[in-house]
Structure formats: C-alpha cells, structure tokens
XYZ file of C-alpha atoms in Angstrom:
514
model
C -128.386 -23.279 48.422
C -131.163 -21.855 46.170
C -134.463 -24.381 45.799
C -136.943 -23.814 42.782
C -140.438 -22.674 43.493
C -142.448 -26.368 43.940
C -146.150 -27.181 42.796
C -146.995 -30.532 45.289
C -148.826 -33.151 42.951
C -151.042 -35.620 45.228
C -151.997 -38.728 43.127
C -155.320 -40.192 43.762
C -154.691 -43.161 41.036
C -155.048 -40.822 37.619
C -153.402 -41.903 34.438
C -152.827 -38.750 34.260
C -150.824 -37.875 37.269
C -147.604 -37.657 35.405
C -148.940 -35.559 32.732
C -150.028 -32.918 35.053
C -146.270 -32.563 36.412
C -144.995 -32.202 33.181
C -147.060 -29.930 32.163
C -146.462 -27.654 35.553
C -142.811 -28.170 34.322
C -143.322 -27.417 31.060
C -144.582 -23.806 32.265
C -141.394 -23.248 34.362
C -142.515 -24.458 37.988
C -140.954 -27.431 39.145
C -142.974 -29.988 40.212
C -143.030 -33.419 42.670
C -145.812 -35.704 43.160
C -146.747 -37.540 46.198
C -149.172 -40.585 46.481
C -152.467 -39.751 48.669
C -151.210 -42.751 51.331
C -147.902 -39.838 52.344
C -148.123 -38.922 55.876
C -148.731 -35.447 56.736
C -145.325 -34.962 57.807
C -144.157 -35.902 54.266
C -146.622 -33.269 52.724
C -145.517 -30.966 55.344
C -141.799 -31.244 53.940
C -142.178 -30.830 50.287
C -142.990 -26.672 51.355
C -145.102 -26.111 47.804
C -146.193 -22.521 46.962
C -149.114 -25.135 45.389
C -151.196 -27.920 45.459
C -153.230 -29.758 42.984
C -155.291 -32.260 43.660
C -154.793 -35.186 40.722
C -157.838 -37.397 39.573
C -158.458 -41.310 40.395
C -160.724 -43.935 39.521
C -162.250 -44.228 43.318
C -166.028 -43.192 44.437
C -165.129 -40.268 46.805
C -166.589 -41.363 50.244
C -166.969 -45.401 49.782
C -165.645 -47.344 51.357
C -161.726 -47.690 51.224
C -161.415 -44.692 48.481
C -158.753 -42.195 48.924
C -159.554 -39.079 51.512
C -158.185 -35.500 51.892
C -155.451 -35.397 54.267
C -156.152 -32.226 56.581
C -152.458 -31.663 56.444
C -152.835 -30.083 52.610
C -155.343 -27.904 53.947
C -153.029 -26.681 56.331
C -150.340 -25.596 54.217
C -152.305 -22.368 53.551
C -151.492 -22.651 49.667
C -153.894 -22.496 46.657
C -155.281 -25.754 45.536
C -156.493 -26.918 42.637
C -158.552 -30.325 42.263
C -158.911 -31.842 39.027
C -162.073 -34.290 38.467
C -161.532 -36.743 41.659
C -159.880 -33.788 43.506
C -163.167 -31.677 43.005
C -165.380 -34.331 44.316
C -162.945 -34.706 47.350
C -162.476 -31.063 47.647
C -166.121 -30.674 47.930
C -167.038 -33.689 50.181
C -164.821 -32.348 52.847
C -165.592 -29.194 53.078
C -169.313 -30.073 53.059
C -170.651 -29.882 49.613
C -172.491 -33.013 48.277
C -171.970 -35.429 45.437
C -174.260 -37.488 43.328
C -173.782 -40.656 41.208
C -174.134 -39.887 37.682
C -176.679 -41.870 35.143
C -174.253 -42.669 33.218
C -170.507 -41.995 33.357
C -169.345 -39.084 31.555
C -165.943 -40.106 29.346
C -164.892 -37.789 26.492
C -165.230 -34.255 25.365
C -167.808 -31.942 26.553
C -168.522 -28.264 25.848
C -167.843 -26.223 28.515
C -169.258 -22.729 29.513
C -166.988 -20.336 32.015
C -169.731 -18.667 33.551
C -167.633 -15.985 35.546
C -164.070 -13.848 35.005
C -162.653 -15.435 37.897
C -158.601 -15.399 37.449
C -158.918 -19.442 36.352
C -159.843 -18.473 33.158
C -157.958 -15.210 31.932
C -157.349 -15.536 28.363
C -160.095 -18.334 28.287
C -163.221 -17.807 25.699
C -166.302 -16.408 27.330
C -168.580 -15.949 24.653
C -169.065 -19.553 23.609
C -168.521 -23.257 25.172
C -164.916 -24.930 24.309
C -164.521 -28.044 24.418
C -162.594 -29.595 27.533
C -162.064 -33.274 28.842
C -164.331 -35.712 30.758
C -163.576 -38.741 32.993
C -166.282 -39.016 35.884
C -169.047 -41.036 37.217
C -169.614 -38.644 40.578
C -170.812 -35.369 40.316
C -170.687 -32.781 42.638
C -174.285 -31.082 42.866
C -174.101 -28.777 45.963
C -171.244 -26.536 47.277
C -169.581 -26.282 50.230
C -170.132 -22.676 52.063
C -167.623 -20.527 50.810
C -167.708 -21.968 46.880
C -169.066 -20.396 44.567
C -169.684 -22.153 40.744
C -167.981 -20.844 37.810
C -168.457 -23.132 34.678
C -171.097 -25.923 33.193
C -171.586 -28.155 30.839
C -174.722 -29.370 29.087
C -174.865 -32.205 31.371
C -172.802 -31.143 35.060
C -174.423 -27.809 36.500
C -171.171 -27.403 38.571
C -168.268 -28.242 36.479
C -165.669 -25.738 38.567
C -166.040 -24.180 41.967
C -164.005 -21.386 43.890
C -163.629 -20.315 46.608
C -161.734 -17.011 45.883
C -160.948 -15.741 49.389
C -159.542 -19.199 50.489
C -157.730 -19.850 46.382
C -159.352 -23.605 46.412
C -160.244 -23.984 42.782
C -161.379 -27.032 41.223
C -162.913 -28.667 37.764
C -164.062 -31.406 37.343
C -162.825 -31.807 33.666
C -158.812 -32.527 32.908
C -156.999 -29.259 31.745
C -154.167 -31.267 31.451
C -154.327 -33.729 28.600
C -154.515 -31.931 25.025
C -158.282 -32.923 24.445
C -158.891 -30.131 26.151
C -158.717 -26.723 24.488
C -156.811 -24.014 26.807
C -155.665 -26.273 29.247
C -151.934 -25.111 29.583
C -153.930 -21.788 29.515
C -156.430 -22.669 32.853
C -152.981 -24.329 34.499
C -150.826 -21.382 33.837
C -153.623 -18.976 35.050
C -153.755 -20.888 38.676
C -150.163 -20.823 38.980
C -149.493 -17.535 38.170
C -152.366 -15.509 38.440
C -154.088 -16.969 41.643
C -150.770 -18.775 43.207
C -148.663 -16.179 42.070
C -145.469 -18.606 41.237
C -142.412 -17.525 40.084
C -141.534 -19.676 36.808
C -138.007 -20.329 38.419
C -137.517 -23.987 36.386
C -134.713 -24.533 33.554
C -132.333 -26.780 32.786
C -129.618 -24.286 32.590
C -130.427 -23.509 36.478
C -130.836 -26.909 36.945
C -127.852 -27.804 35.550
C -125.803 -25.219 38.162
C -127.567 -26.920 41.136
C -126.920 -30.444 40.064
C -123.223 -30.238 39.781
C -122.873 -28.319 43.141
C -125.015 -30.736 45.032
C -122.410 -33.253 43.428
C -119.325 -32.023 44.246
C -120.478 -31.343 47.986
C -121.991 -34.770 48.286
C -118.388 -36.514 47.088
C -116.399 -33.999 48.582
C -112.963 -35.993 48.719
C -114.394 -39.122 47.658
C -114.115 -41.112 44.627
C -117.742 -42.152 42.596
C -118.025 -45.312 41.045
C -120.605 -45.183 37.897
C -122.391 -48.166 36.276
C -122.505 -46.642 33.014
C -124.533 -48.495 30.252
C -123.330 -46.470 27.217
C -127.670 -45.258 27.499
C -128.442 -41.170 27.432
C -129.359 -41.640 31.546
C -125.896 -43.060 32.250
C -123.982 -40.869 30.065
C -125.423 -37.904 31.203
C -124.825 -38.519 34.948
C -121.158 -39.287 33.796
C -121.543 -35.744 31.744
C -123.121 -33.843 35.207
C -120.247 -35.976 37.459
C -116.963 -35.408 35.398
C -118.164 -31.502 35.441
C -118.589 -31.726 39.266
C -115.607 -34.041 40.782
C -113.518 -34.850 37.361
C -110.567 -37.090 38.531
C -112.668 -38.830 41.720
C -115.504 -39.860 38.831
C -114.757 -43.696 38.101
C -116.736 -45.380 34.989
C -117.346 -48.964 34.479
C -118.643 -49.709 31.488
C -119.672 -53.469 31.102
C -119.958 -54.799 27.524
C -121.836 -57.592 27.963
C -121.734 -58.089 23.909
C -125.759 -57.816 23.979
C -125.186 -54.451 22.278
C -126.311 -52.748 18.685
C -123.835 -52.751 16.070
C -120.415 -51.384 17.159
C -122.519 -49.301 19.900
C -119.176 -49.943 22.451
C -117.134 -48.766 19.814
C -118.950 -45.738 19.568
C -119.723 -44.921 23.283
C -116.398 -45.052 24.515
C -115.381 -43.140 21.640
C -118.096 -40.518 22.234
C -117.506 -39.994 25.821
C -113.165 -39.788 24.737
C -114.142 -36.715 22.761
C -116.911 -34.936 24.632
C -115.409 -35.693 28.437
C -111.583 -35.287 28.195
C -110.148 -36.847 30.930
C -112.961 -39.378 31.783
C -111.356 -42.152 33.968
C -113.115 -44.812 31.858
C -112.757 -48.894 32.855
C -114.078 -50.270 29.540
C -114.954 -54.176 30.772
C -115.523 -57.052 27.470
C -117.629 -59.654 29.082
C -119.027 -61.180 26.251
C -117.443 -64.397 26.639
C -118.748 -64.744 30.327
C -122.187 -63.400 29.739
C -122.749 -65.572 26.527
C -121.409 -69.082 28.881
C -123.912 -68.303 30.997
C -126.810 -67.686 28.619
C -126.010 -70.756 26.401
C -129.087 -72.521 26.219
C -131.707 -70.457 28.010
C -134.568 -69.892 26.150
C -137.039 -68.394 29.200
C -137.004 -64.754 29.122
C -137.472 -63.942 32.856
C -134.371 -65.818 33.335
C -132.166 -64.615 30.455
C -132.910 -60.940 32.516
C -132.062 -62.529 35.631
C -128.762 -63.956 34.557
C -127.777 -60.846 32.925
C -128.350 -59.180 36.145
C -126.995 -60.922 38.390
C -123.613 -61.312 36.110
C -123.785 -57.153 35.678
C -123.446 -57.307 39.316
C -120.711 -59.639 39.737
C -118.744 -57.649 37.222
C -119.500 -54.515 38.551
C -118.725 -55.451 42.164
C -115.461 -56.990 41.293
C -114.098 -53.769 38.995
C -115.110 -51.373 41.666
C -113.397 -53.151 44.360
C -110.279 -52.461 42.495
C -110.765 -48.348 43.203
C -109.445 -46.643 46.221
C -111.919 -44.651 48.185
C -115.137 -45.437 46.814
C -117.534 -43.979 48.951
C -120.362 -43.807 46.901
C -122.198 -44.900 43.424
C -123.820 -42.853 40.553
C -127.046 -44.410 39.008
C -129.410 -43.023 36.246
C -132.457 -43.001 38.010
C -134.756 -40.762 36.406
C -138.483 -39.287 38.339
C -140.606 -41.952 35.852
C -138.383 -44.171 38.083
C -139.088 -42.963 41.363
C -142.991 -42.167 40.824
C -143.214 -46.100 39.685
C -141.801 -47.381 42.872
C -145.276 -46.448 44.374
C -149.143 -46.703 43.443
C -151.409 -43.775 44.572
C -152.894 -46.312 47.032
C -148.927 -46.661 48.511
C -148.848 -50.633 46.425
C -145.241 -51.069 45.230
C -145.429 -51.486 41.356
C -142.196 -52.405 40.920
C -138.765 -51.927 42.924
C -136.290 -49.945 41.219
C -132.881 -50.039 40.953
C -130.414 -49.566 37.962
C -127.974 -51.171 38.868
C -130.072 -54.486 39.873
C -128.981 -54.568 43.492
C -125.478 -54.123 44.633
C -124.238 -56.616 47.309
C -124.695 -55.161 50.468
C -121.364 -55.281 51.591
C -120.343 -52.775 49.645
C -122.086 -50.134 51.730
C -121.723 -47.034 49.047
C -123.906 -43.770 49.352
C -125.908 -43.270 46.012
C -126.054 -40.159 44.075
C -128.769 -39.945 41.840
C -128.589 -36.681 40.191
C -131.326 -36.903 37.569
C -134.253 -38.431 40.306
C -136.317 -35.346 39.608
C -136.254 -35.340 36.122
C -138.627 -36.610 33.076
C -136.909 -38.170 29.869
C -137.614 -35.224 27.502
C -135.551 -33.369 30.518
C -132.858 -35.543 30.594
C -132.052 -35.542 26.878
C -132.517 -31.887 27.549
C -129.970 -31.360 29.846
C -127.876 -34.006 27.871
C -127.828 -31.139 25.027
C -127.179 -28.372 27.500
C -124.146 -30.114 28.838
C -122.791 -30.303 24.840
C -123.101 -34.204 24.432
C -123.763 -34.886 20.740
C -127.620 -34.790 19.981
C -127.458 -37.905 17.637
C -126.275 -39.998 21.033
C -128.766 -37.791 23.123
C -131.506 -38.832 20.919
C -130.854 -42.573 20.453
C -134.037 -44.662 20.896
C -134.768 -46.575 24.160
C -132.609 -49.800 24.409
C -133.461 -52.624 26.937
C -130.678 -53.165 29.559
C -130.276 -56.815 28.833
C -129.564 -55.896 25.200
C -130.588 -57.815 22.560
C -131.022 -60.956 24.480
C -134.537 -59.866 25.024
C -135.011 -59.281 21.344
C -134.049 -62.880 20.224
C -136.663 -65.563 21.252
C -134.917 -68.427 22.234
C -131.418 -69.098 22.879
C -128.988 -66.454 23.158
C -125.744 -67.300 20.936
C -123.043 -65.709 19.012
C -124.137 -66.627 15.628
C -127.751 -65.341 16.169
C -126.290 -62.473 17.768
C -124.805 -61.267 15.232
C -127.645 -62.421 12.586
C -130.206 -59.724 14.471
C -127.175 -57.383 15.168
C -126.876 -56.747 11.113
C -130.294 -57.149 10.914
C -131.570 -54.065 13.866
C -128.103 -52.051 12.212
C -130.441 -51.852 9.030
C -133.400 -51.075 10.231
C -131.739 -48.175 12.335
C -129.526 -46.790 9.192
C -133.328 -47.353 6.757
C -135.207 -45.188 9.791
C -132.447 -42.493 9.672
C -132.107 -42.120 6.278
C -135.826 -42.088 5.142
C -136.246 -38.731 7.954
C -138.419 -41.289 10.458
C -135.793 -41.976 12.867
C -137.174 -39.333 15.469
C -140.313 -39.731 14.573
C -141.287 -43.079 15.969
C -140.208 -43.872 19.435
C -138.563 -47.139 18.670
C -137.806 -49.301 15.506
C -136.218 -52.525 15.803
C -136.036 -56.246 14.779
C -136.777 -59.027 16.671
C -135.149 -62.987 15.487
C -138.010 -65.197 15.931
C -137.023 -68.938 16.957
C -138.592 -70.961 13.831
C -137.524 -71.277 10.253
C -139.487 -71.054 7.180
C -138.912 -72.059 3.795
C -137.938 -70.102 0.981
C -136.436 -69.736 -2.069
C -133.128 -67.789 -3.248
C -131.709 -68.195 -6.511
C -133.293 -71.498 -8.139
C -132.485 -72.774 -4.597
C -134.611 -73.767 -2.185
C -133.855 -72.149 1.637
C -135.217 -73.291 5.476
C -133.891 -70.084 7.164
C -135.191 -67.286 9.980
C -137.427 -65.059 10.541
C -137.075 -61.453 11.634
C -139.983 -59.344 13.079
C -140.172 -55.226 12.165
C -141.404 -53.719 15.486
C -141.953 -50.082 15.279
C -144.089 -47.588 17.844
C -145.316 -44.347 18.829
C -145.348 -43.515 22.325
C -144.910 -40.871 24.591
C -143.640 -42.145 27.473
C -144.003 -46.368 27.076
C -146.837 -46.791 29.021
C -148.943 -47.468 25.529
C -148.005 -47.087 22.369
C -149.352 -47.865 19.017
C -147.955 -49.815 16.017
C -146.386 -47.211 13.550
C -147.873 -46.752 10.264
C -144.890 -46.617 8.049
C -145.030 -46.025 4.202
C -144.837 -49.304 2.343
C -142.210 -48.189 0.826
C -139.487 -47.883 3.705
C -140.831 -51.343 5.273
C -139.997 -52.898 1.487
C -136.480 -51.531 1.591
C -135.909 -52.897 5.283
C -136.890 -56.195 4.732
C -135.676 -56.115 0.923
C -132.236 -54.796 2.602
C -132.313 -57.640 5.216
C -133.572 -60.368 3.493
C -130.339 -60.413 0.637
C -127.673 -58.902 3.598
C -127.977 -60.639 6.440
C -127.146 -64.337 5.846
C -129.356 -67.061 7.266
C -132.737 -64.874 6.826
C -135.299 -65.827 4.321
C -138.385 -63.842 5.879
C -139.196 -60.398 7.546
C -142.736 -59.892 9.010
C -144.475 -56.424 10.687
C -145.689 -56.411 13.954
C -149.070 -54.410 14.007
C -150.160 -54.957 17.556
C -150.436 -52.202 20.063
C -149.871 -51.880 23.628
C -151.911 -52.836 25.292
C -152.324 -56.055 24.591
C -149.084 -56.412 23.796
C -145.859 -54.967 24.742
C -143.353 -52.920 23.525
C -140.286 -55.570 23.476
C -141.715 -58.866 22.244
C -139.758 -60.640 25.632
C-alpha cells in the first residue's frame, strides 16, 4: 500500500511543536512528531525523508535536559534544528554554547549572510525580521559548520553543514512573527531534502477507507458516535469503506443544543443512505443520575461512566462485533505524552470501554489536525454548516450550567445558547470566533419587568478566539450584537432577568467556565 513522504518532528518541550507539523503539512509533506524520551528503535521506524529538531525550554547540557539521540543521526536524512535543536545540534557535534546576558524573547532582525539553499527566495539585501525564544547561544561551530545568518545581538544565528544537510537557526521559522518562514521551511524540504509534496486529503481520503475495509474485513464496527464533526466523519470514512458491517450508536444523553439530535440523525439520513443508525434517548437515565450534583468533576464522571453503560449494553446486542471506531484525532495522540515522556492526560473517546469486551479499535483520523478533519469532512460531501459547527463539550451542557443539572434549567440555557448561536450566524461572526455560548450561573438577581419586580437567573456570554484551545482570548464583539443577544434572551427565555460578558482570557481562565 502506498505511504506519504514523512518529515519526523522530535519535541524537545516547544509550544510550538505542533505548529511546526502543521505547517510541514500545510506545504504537502506529511508529518509525525515524536517526544525526545522515543527509543531509537521508535525513530528508526517512522523511515522520514526528514528530521527537524523542535525547540524546548531546557539548558542544552545541564543536568537532566533533553540530549540528541545518535539514532537521528543515523538515519542519514537532512536535519533541521530550530532554536533548542541548534544548541543541541551544535553541542554534539562539538561546537560550544554560551549563556546569554539576558534572554532573547521577541523579534529580531536577521541578516542571511550566504545563498545557501535555506534561504532561496529569502531577502539578501536587508535584515527581516524573524522570531526569538533563547537564553543559550551557540558561539563556536562544530567542524564541518559553517555560519550563514546574524542578528544584531547572536553572531551565529544559523549554521550548515552543506555536505552532511544539518541546518539549523536558532530563531522559529515557524510561527507567523517571522517573515518568510513557510518560505525557509519549504526551502529545506524541498530544495535541500528534496521531498516530494505527496500530502492531500483527497489521497488521504483513498488510503483511509482501504486501510478500513481491510482492517474489518468480514467484521461488523461498532461506532460511539456523538453527533460531533470527529464522530461523524469516521461514520462518513466507515459507511464508504464497510457500509452494512458499520453499526452507529448514538447516545442522546439530552445534554445537547437545541434540537441538535433532531438534526444529526437527520443529517447523517440524507448524506449516508443506508447508515445502520441505533438512535439511544437516555435523557431520563442520565438526568436521575445527575439530580442534585453540583461538583463539576463529578457531573463528567457520571456522564461517563453512564455513556459507557449505555454503550456497552447497545453494542452487545450486534452480532460480530469485532472491533470499535473512535474519533481520535493527532491533537489527541500528541497530548497523551510530554516531550520529557510525562503523561498529560490519558485519552480515550469513548471514556474506557469495559474490558471484557475485547474489540480492536480503528481510529482512522489519529494522524490528522482539526482544520484536516473538517477538511476531509467537506471532501467526503458532509454539509459544511455541520462540518463547521463550533467545539461542543462531550458532557453537553451539563458543564455549562453551574450547579445542578435539571430539566427545567436545561431547557432555560438550551433557548438561551439557541440564541446566541442563531445572533452569531446571522450578524456574519459565527466562523469568526471559535466558540460563542451561554453559561446559567447558579444565583439569582433582582430585577424588574413590567412595573413588576423579578428574582430570576443569570446567563454568562462566553465568546473566544483560538486556534487550537490551548489559549484563547475573550472576543471583542460590537456592542451592538452583544445588546441584541442579551436583549433577545432577557424577554425570550423565561426565568432570566440578567445576561453578563465574560472578558477573561485563557490563561487564567478556561475556555468552558466548568
């Protein structure tokens, strides 16, 4: 079966690490990153026609900071280091390093001092500016290097070593501070690793639904599907590959937007003909068991473990289940790991199937970004309205009301979120921001309707930009859409007398207010 040409991403602890894949991507080279603590035989196996070398927050050579496994060396593929991969690059191979006076964060002007191949189509003739994160410096090269651009303050701010294609910079070509940076990464992997751009979604698309159908060959597929874009998208990729052996179980747990099971299972009736759909209303249980929780750790838990039980007890039904579908997306998979091999956080979609059930997984979208899935959403001809639905927590809105979970203030935030939602769409700043939504807060204030006086709730605006969740900042909306949202729910949704505007950022603060 045909395999993409592969860049191999080592992360050394850079908040950047998942930038510089998606930018790779973005040119048409597929792309996988690996923390610094994988064994040599796991380097060995990804077979790149590239490495780069990722930044990190360590002092290369104290104690306890990352090294350079041999093993990358050994592959006999151009390398490129980037800021903590220069410093590494050139303390193993016998250059020298310096502590800084102070630690160089921001933009810098940079001079390319040479027509080396790393910066074709790069200006010459004065310094642009590129991006800064450092407190080492490297001040002599190993044998071999040779320097090819400054700054007013680092002599050596890129090496190269031609012969052997190590290149490395200690600035970061690829955040969008820095001016030509696709440019710099494009020239080293096409013009010094020679790379074919092999990586679409189109061919992607091909390989995923082959892989598919000869991983469930004769089986049946059981697939937790949430009515989100990951979910639906496997279904999309799965009904292509198997149709008839594809089995969905889709648990309304009643913790969803307004009429959002409605419209999922009447979205996937129209787009996937055929789709062997098991459409599960669990409000009732899932509310019994929330009634009168008001910690939000446990509300998720809860959920979870009720998912489960429902899940379990559908799929049990099916003949032949040999294996489960899951959403899983590479954001997913990078997070299960920290560059110094920590687990973050243990991921699973599903929330941990009992283990009795013994099912294979297949996880068709593992090596793909969000902006890729919703890609390859479009490319297999699911709406783009659905594709492009803002992120939704999996334990619904139970997360979005402080307090006690119940049917009545279900439905109070329900109309209230539907408004913000229709307000977004219809003033043109739906796809702008990366998620609007209200929050019911679990006080009462007074107020005054009519010639009346009212003790009633209050419901928060939250709305961010982000790019990928990890921060985001509070959006700045015009006055006047945030007047007709709260001037919409304040006389609509009965039992609200007050709507404030969240203007915190993350960090401090979070995303989802639970």
């Amino acid at each position: 079966m045909a395999r993409y040409s592969k860049v191999l991403i080592v992360d050394y602890g850079s908040q950047y690490t998942q930038l510089i894949a998606r930018r790779v991507r973005e040119a048409g080279v597929y792309s996988e990153i690996l923390p610094c603590t994988a064994s040599d035989a796991q380097l060995r196996a990804v077979a790149p026609q590239a490495v780069i070398l990722s930044g990190g927050p360590d002092d290369v050579g104290e104690p306890g900071a990352p090294t350079l496994s041999p093993a990358l060396l050994d592959l006999g593929v151009p390398i490129l280091g980037i800021c903590y991969g220069m410093q590494l690059l050139a303390h193993t191979l016998g250059g020298t390093l310096a502590n800084a006076t102070d630690r160089e964060y921001g933009p810098a002007g940079l001079t390319a001092a040479t027509d080396c191949p790393l910066w074709k189509d790069v200006p010459k003739d004065a310094p642009f500016t590129v991006w800064m994160s450092h407190g080492n410096r490297v001040t002599g090269l190993p044998d071999g290097f040779e320097p090819i651009a400054s700054t007013p303050s680092v002599d050596l701010a890129a090496m190269a070593d031609r012969s052997g294609k190590i290149y490395a910079v200690q600035f970061h070509p690829e955040v969008h501070h820095t001016a030509h940076g696709e440019r710099i990464l494009r020239n080293f992997l096409f013009d010094i690793a020679n790379i074919e751009p092999d990586w679409t979604i189109s061919s992607f698309v091909d390989r995923a639904v082959e892989e598919c159908r000869t991983t469930a060959a004769g089986a049946n597929v059981a697939l937790a599907l949430s009515g989100g874009v990951d979910s639906t998208v496997v279904a999309a990729i799965l009904h292509r590959a198997i149709g008839g052996q594809l089995h969905c179980i889709f648990v309304d747990h009643g913790l969803m937007r307004h009429r959002e099971g409605e419209e999922v299972t009447a979205m996937l009736s129209r787009h996937m003909p055929g789709l062997k759909l098991i459409h599960v209303k669990a409000e009732d249980l899932f509310l019994g068991r929330l009634a009168g929780v008001e910690d939000p750790e446990e509300k998720r838990k809860i959920i979870g473990r009720t998912f489960i039980e429902v899940f379990d007890a559908e799929a049990k039904k099916l003949p032949n289940v040999r294996f489960l579908a899951q959403g899983t997306i590479y954001p997913d998979v990078i997070e299960s790991y920290s560059a110094k091999g920590v687990v973050i956080k243990s991921h699973h979609n599903v929330g941990g199937l009992p283990e009795e059930m013994k099912l294979g997984l297949i996880e068709p979208l593992r090596e793909l970004f969000k902006d890729e899935v919703r890609a390859l959403g479009v490319e297999l001809g699911l709406p783009e309205d659905f594709i492009w639905r803002q992120p939704f927590p999996g334990p619904g809105l139970a997360v979005r009301i402080l307090g006690a979970v119940s049917k009545d203030r279900l439905d109070t935030l329900r109309a209230a979120d539907h408004i913000v939602q229709r307000e977004l769409k219809s003033a043109g700043w739906y796809r702008k921001v990366w998620q609007g939504f209200a929050v019911l807060l679990p006080l009462r204030t007074v107020g005054v309707m009519g010639d009346a006086r009212t003790y009633e709730s209050v419901v928060a605006l939250r709305v961010v930009n982000s790019v990928d969740a990890m921060t985001a900042d509070w959006t700045r909306l015009p006055h006047e859409i945030i007047a007709a949202i709260s001037g919409r729910i304040i006389s609509e949704v009965k039992g609200v007398n007050r709507v404030v505007y969240d203007v915190s950022s993350k960090p401090p603060s979070t995303i989802e207010w639970e």
